[in-house]
C-alpha cells in the first residue's frame, strides 16, 4: 500500500510495475486465504480505484481539511501537506508553483 502511495506522490510510475509484480507474486496465497491478506487486498483494490491526490498548502495556519483527512479513513486518497510549494516540490515536482493556502484536488491527472 505504501509503495502504491509513493508511486502516486512521486509521479515515478516505473514503481507501479513493482507493485503489480508484488500482486502477481502473492496472488495464489491471497486466493487460498483472503482473510489473512486483508491489507494486500486493500492495496489491490486501491490500485484499481481512480487515483485521487490532494495537495494542501496551509501557509502559516493549520488546515481543518487536513485534520479531517487524518481522522477518517480514505484509502483511495493520497495527500501531501506543507507550508509552501517550494518544500513540497523537492519531493513532488508537480507541486512546484502552487499558491499559498490552497487545496488542490486531482483525480485521474485532472485538477478539480
One Martini backbone bead per residue (centre of mass of N, CA, C, O) as a GRO file, in nm:
protein
  112
    1UNK     BB    1   0.059   0.063  -0.022
    2UNK     BB    2   0.302   0.257   0.009
    3UNK     BB    3   0.411   0.222  -0.277
    4UNK     BB    4   0.159   0.332  -0.414
    5UNK     BB    5   0.178   0.614  -0.285
    6UNK     BB    6   0.458   0.680  -0.398
    7UNK     BB    7   0.378   0.679  -0.690
    8UNK     BB    8   0.167   0.914  -0.665
    9UNK     BB    9   0.355   1.134  -0.538
   10UNK     BB   10   0.616   1.116  -0.736
   11UNK     BB   11   0.550   1.000  -1.042
   12UNK     BB   12   0.683   0.703  -1.039
   13UNK     BB   13   0.566   0.460  -1.266
   14UNK     BB   14   0.781   0.229  -1.244
   15UNK     BB   15   0.676   0.121  -0.961
   16UNK     BB   16   0.412  -0.016  -1.060
   17UNK     BB   17   0.542  -0.279  -1.151
   18UNK     BB   18   0.617  -0.370  -0.866
   19UNK     BB   19   0.333  -0.385  -0.756
   20UNK     BB   20   0.229  -0.598  -0.963
   21UNK     BB   21   0.442  -0.811  -0.887
   22UNK     BB   22   0.339  -0.854  -0.599
   23UNK     BB   23   0.058  -0.947  -0.669
   24UNK     BB   24   0.148  -1.193  -0.843
   25UNK     BB   25   0.317  -1.342  -0.627
   26UNK     BB   26   0.057  -1.348  -0.403
   27UNK     BB   27  -0.207  -1.462  -0.537
   28UNK     BB   28  -0.233  -1.758  -0.437
   29UNK     BB   29  -0.246  -1.687  -0.130
   30UNK     BB   30  -0.495  -1.504  -0.147
   31UNK     BB   31  -0.693  -1.714  -0.259
   32UNK     BB   32  -0.663  -1.923  -0.021
   33UNK     BB   33  -0.630  -1.655   0.206
   34UNK     BB   34  -0.792  -1.363   0.231
   35UNK     BB   35  -0.803  -1.293   0.544
   36UNK     BB   36  -0.473  -1.289   0.560
   37UNK     BB   37  -0.485  -1.042   0.313
   38UNK     BB   38  -0.618  -0.756   0.360
   39UNK     BB   39  -0.399  -0.546   0.283
   40UNK     BB   40  -0.351  -0.648  -0.003
   41UNK     BB   41  -0.644  -0.609  -0.098
   42UNK     BB   42  -0.652  -0.308  -0.046
   43UNK     BB   43  -0.425  -0.237  -0.242
   44UNK     BB   44  -0.558  -0.351  -0.493
   45UNK     BB   45  -0.818  -0.182  -0.486
   46UNK     BB   46  -0.670   0.090  -0.494
   47UNK     BB   47  -0.535   0.038  -0.778
   48UNK     BB   48  -0.838   0.029  -0.920
   49UNK     BB   49  -0.887   0.304  -0.847
   50UNK     BB   50  -0.918   0.615  -0.862
   51UNK     BB   51  -0.711   0.876  -0.860
   52UNK     BB   52  -0.629   1.063  -0.553
   53UNK     BB   53  -0.508   1.395  -0.502
   54UNK     BB   54  -0.385   1.595  -0.223
   55UNK     BB   55  -0.300   1.941  -0.190
   56UNK     BB   56  -0.177   2.113   0.105
   57UNK     BB   57  -0.165   2.463   0.171
   58UNK     BB   58  -0.126   2.640   0.483
   59UNK     BB   59   0.100   2.807   0.553
   60UNK     BB   60   0.055   2.925   0.890
   61UNK     BB   61  -0.179   2.721   0.900
   62UNK     BB   62  -0.419   2.504   1.002
   63UNK     BB   63  -0.600   2.258   0.844
   64UNK     BB   64  -0.912   2.118   0.864
   65UNK     BB   65  -0.895   1.922   0.624
   66UNK     BB   66  -0.651   1.765   0.729
   67UNK     BB   67  -0.782   1.655   0.984
   68UNK     BB   68  -1.002   1.493   0.836
   69UNK     BB   69  -0.810   1.304   0.681
   70UNK     BB   70  -0.670   1.187   0.945
   71UNK     BB   71  -0.937   1.069   1.088
   72UNK     BB   72  -1.016   0.933   0.836
   73UNK     BB   73  -1.095   0.678   0.585
   74UNK     BB   74  -0.888   0.704   0.271
   75UNK     BB   75  -0.745   0.490   0.051
   76UNK     BB   76  -0.777   0.666  -0.232
   77UNK     BB   77  -0.611   0.888  -0.078
   78UNK     BB   78  -0.350   1.112  -0.157
   79UNK     BB   79  -0.149   1.315   0.062
   80UNK     BB   80  -0.014   1.656   0.070
   81UNK     BB   81   0.161   1.857   0.316
   82UNK     BB   82   0.223   2.220   0.362
   83UNK     BB   83   0.355   2.550   0.359
   84UNK     BB   84   0.511   2.505   0.075
   85UNK     BB   85   0.598   2.445  -0.256
   86UNK     BB   86   0.904   2.430  -0.230
   87UNK     BB   87   0.918   2.181  -0.042
   88UNK     BB   88   0.731   1.986  -0.203
   89UNK     BB   89   0.895   1.987  -0.482
   90UNK     BB   90   1.124   1.798  -0.386
   91UNK     BB   91   0.917   1.539  -0.384
   92UNK     BB   92   0.690   1.697  -0.576
   93UNK     BB   93   0.715   1.850  -0.875
   94UNK     BB   94   0.404   1.923  -0.931
   95UNK     BB   95   0.400   2.154  -0.684
   96UNK     BB   96   0.515   2.365  -0.845
   97UNK     BB   97   0.361   2.687  -0.806
   98UNK     BB   98   0.186   2.677  -0.583
   99UNK     BB   99  -0.016   2.827  -0.380
  100UNK     BB  100  -0.110   2.965  -0.103
  101UNK     BB  101  -0.358   2.853   0.071
  102UNK     BB  102  -0.441   2.557  -0.063
  103UNK     BB  103  -0.655   2.322  -0.247
  104UNK     BB  104  -0.567   2.028  -0.428
  105UNK     BB  105  -0.765   1.831  -0.661
  106UNK     BB  106  -0.696   1.510  -0.799
  107UNK     BB  107  -0.826   1.317  -1.087
  108UNK     BB  108  -0.682   1.154  -1.321
  109UNK     BB  109  -0.492   1.416  -1.384
  110UNK     BB  110  -0.720   1.619  -1.271
  111UNK     BB  111  -0.795   1.939  -1.187
  112UNK     BB  112  -1.052   2.067  -0.944
   0.00000   0.00000   0.00000
